[in-house]
CSV table of C-alpha atoms in Angstrom, one decimal:
chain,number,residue,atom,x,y,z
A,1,UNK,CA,23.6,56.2,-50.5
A,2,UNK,CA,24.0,53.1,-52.6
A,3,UNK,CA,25.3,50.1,-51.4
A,4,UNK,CA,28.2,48.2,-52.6
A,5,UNK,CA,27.6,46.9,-56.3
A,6,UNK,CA,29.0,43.6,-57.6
A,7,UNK,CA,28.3,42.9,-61.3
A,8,UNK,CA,27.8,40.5,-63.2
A,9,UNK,CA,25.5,38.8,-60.6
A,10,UNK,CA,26.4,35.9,-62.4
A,11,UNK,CA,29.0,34.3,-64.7
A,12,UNK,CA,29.4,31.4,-66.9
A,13,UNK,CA,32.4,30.7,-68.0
A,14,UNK,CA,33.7,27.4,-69.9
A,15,UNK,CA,37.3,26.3,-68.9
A,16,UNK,CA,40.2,28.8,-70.6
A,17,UNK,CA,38.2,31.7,-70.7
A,18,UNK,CA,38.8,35.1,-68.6
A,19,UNK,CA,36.2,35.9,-65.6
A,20,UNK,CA,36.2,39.9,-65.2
A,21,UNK,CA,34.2,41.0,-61.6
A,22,UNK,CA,33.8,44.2,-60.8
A,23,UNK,CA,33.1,46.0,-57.5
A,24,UNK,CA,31.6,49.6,-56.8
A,25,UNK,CA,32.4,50.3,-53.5
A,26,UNK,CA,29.9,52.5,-51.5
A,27,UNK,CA,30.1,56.6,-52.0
A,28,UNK,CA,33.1,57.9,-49.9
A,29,UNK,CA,35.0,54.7,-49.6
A,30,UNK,CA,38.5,54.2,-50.9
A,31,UNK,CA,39.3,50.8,-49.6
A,32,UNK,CA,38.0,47.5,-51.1
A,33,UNK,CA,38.6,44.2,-50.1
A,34,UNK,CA,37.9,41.1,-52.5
A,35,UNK,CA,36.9,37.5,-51.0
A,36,UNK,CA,36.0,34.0,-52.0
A,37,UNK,CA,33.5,31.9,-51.1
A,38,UNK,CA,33.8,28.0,-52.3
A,39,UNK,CA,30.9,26.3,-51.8
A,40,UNK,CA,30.2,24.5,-48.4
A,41,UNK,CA,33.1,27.0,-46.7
A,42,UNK,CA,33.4,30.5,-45.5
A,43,UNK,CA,34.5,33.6,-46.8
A,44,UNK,CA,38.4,33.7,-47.6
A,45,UNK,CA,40.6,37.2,-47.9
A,46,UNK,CA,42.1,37.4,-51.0
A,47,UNK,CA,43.3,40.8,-51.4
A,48,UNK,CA,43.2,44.4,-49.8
A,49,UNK,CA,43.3,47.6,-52.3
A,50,UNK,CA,43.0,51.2,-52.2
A,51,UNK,CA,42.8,53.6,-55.0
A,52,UNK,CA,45.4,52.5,-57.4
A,53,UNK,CA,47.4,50.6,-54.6
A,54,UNK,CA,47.0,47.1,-53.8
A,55,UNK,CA,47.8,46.8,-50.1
A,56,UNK,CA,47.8,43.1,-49.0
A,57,UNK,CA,47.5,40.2,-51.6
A,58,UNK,CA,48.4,37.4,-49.6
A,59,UNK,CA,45.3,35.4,-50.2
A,60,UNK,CA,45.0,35.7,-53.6
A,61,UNK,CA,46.2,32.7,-56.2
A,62,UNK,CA,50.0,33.8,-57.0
A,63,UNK,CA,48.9,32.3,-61.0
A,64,UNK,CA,46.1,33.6,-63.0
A,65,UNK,CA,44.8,36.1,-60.6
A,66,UNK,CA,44.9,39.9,-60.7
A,67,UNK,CA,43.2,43.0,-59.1
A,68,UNK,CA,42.6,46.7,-59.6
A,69,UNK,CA,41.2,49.6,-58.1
A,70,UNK,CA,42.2,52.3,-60.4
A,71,UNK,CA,41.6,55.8,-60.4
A,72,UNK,CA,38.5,56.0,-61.7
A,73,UNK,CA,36.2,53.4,-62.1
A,74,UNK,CA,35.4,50.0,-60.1
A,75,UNK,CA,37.6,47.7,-58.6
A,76,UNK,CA,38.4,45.3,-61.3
A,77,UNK,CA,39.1,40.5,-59.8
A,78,UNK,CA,40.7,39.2,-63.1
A,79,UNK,CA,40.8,35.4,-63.3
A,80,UNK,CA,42.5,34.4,-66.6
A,81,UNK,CA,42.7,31.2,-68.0
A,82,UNK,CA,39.8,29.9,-65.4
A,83,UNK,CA,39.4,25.9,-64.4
A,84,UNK,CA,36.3,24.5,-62.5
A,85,UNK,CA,37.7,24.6,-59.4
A,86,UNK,CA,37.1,29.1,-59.7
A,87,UNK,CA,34.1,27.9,-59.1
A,88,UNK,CA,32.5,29.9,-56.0
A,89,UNK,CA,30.7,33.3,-55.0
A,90,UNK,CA,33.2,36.4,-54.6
A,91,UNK,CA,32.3,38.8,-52.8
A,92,UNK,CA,33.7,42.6,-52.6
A,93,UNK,CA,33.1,44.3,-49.0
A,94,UNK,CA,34.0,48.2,-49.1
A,95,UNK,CA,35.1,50.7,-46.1
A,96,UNK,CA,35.6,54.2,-45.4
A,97,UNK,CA,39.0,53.8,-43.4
A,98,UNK,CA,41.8,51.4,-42.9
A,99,UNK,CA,41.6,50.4,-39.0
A,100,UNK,CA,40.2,47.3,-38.0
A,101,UNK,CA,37.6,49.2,-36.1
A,102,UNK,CA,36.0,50.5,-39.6
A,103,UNK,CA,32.9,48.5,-40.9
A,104,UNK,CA,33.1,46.7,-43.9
A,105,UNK,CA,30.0,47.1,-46.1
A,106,UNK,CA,29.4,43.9,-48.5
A,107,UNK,CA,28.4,43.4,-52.0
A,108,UNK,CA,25.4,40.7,-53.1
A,109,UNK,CA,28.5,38.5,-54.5
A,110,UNK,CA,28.9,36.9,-58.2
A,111,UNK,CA,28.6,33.7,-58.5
A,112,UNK,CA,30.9,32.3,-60.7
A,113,UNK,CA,30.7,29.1,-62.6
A,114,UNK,CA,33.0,27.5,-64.5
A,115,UNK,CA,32.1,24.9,-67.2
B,1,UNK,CA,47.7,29.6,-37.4
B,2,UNK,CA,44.4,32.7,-37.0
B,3,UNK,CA,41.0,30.6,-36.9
B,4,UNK,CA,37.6,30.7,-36.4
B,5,UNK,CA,35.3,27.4,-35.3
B,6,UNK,CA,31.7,27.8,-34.9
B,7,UNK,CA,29.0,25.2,-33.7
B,8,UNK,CA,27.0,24.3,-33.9
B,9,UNK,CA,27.3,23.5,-38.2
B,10,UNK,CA,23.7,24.0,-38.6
B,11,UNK,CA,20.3,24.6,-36.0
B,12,UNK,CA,16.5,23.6,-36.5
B,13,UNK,CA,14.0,25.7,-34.2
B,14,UNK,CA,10.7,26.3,-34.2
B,15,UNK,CA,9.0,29.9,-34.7
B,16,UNK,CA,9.6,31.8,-31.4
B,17,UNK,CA,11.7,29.8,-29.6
B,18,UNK,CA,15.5,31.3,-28.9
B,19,UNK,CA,18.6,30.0,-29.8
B,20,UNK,CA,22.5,30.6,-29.2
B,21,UNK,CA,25.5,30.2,-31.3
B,22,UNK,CA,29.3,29.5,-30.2
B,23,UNK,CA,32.2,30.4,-31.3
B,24,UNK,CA,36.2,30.2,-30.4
B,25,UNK,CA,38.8,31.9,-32.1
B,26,UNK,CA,42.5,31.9,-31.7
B,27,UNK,CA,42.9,35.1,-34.0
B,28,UNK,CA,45.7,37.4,-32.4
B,29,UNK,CA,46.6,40.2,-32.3
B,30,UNK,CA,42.7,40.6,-31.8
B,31,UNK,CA,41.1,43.9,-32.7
B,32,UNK,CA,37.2,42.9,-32.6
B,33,UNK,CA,35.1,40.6,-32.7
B,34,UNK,CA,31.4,40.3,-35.4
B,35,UNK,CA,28.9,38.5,-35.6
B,36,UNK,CA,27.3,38.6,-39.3
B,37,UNK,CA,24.1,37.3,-41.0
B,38,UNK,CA,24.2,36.1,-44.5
B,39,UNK,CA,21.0,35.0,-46.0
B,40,UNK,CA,21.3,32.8,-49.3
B,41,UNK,CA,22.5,34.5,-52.2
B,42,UNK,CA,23.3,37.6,-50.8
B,43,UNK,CA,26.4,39.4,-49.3
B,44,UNK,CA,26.9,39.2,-45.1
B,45,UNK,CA,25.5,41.7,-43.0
B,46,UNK,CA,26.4,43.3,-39.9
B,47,UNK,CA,24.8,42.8,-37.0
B,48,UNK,CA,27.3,43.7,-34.1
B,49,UNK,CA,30.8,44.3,-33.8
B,50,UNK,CA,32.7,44.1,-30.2
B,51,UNK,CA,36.1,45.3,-29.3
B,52,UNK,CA,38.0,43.5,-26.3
B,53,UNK,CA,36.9,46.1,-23.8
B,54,UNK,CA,32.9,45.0,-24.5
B,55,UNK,CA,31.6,42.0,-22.8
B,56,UNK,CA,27.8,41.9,-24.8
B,57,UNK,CA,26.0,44.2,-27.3
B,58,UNK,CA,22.5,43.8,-28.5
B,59,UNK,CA,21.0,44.9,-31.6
B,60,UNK,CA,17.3,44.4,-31.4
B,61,UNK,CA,16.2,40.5,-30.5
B,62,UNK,CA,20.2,39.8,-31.2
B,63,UNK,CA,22.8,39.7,-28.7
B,64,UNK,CA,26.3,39.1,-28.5
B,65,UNK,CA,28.1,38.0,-25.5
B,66,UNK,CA,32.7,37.8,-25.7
B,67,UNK,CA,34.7,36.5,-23.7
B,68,UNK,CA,38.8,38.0,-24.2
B,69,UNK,CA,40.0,35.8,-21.9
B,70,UNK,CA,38.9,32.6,-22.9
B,71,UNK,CA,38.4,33.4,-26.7
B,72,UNK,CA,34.7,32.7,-26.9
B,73,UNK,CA,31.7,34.6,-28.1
B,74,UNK,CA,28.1,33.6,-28.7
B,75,UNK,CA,25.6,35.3,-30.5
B,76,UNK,CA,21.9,34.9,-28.4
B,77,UNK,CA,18.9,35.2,-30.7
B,78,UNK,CA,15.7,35.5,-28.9
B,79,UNK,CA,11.8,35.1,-30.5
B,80,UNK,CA,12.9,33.8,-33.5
B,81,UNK,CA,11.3,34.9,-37.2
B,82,UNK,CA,10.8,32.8,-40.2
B,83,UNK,CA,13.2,35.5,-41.4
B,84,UNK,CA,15.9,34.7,-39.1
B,85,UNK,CA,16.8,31.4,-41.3
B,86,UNK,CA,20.2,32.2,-42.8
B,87,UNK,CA,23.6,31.6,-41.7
B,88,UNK,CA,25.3,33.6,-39.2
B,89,UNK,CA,29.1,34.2,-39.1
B,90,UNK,CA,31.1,35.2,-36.5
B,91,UNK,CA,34.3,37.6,-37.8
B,92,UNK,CA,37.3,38.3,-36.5
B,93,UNK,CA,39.3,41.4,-37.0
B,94,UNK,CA,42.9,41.2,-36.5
B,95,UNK,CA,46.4,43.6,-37.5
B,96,UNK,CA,47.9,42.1,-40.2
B,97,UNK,CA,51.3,41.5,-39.3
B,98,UNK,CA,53.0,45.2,-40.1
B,99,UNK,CA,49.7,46.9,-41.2
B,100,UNK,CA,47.4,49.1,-39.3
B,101,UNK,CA,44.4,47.5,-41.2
B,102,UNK,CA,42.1,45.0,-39.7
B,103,UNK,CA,42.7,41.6,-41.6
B,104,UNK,CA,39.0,39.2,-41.2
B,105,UNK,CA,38.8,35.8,-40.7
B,106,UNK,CA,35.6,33.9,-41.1
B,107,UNK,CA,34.1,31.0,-38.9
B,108,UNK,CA,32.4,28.4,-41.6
B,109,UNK,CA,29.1,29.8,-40.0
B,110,UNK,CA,26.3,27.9,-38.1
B,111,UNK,CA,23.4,27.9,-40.7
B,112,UNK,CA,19.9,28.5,-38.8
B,113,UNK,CA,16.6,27.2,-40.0
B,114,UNK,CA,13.5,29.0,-38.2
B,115,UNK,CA,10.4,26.5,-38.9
B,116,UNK,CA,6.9,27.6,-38.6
């Protein structure tokens, strides 16, 4: 059973551009959550979805940032119009149910960097 | 305001010797309690996970004591590895208000370095 996938690895982006990051969550789980890492800090939630329903967004940007988990397919962070301080590691964590006594599984990350 | 402190920031030891790391949380409701490792570049890992009912859990030459009452855990490492250097985080699961999903909030971590 794979673990969680998180591609690209890494991304360079200059400042205006769109940052797409995409998350496979591991076989069996419907529930993805995405976090941010800014460098020096820890992990931050940013948003809670299940297939085709996003849950809890209350840590994600209200401007510029978006995320998916449709149907079929990964789970989709959009950062549109990005500015240097996007700049961190996010990383996706997966789970197989919705109680707080489920494990989340984590992704490698991507780093992002904005130039 | 939830939140997770950890100390101490960051820990020298030498090859072998054992260590232990604090932290307080004022995360409520509480649901459970992890510690994670997270080595550079790559995503966290679990190592244990406690519920308020569980006072200590090992896994392997790791060891996790919490305290409910007084909000602490530490996370007891014993004959440390070269590969032991990464940073640990403790995790706290709690209800988001109105949900029935466990919300986490990170401690900054207490990055170890294991010299040879």
């Amino acid at each position: 059973n794979a673990g969680v996938m998180q591609n690209p690895r890494h991304l360079v982006r200059r400042r205006g551009q769109e940052a797409r990051l995409r998350c496979s969550p591991m076989k069996g789980h419907s529930h993805v959550y995405w976090y941010r890492q800014l460098p020096e800090e820890g992990l931050k939630f940013m948003v809670y979805l299940q297939k085709e329903n996003i849950i809890d967004e209350s840590g994600m940007p209200k401007e510029r940032f978006s995320a998916e988990f449709p149907k079929e397919g990964p789970s989709i962070l959009r950062i549109q119009q990005v500015v240097r301080g996007d700049s961190a590691a996010y990383f996706c964590a997966s789970s197989p149910g919705q109680g707080p006594s489920y494990e989340q599984y984590f992704g490698p990350g991507t780093r992002l960097t904005v130039t | 305001k939830n939140q997770v402190e950890q100390s101490p920031q960051s820990l020298i030891i030498l090859e072998g010797k054992n260590c232990t790391l604090q932290c307080n949380y004022t995360v409520s409701p509480f649901s459970n309690l992890r510690w994670y490792k997270q080595d550079t570049g790559r995503g966290p890992v679990s190592l244990t996970i406690m519920t308020f009912s569980e006072n200590t859990k090992s896994n392997g030459r790791y060891t996790a004591t919490l305290d409910a009452d007084t909000k602490q855990s530490s996370l007891h490492i014993t004959a440390s590895q070269l590969s032991d250097s990464a940073s640990y985080i403790c995790v706290v699961s709690g209800r988001a208000g109105g949900t029935s999903y466990g919300k986490l909030t990170f401690g900054q971590g207490t990055i170890l370095t294991v010299h040879p």
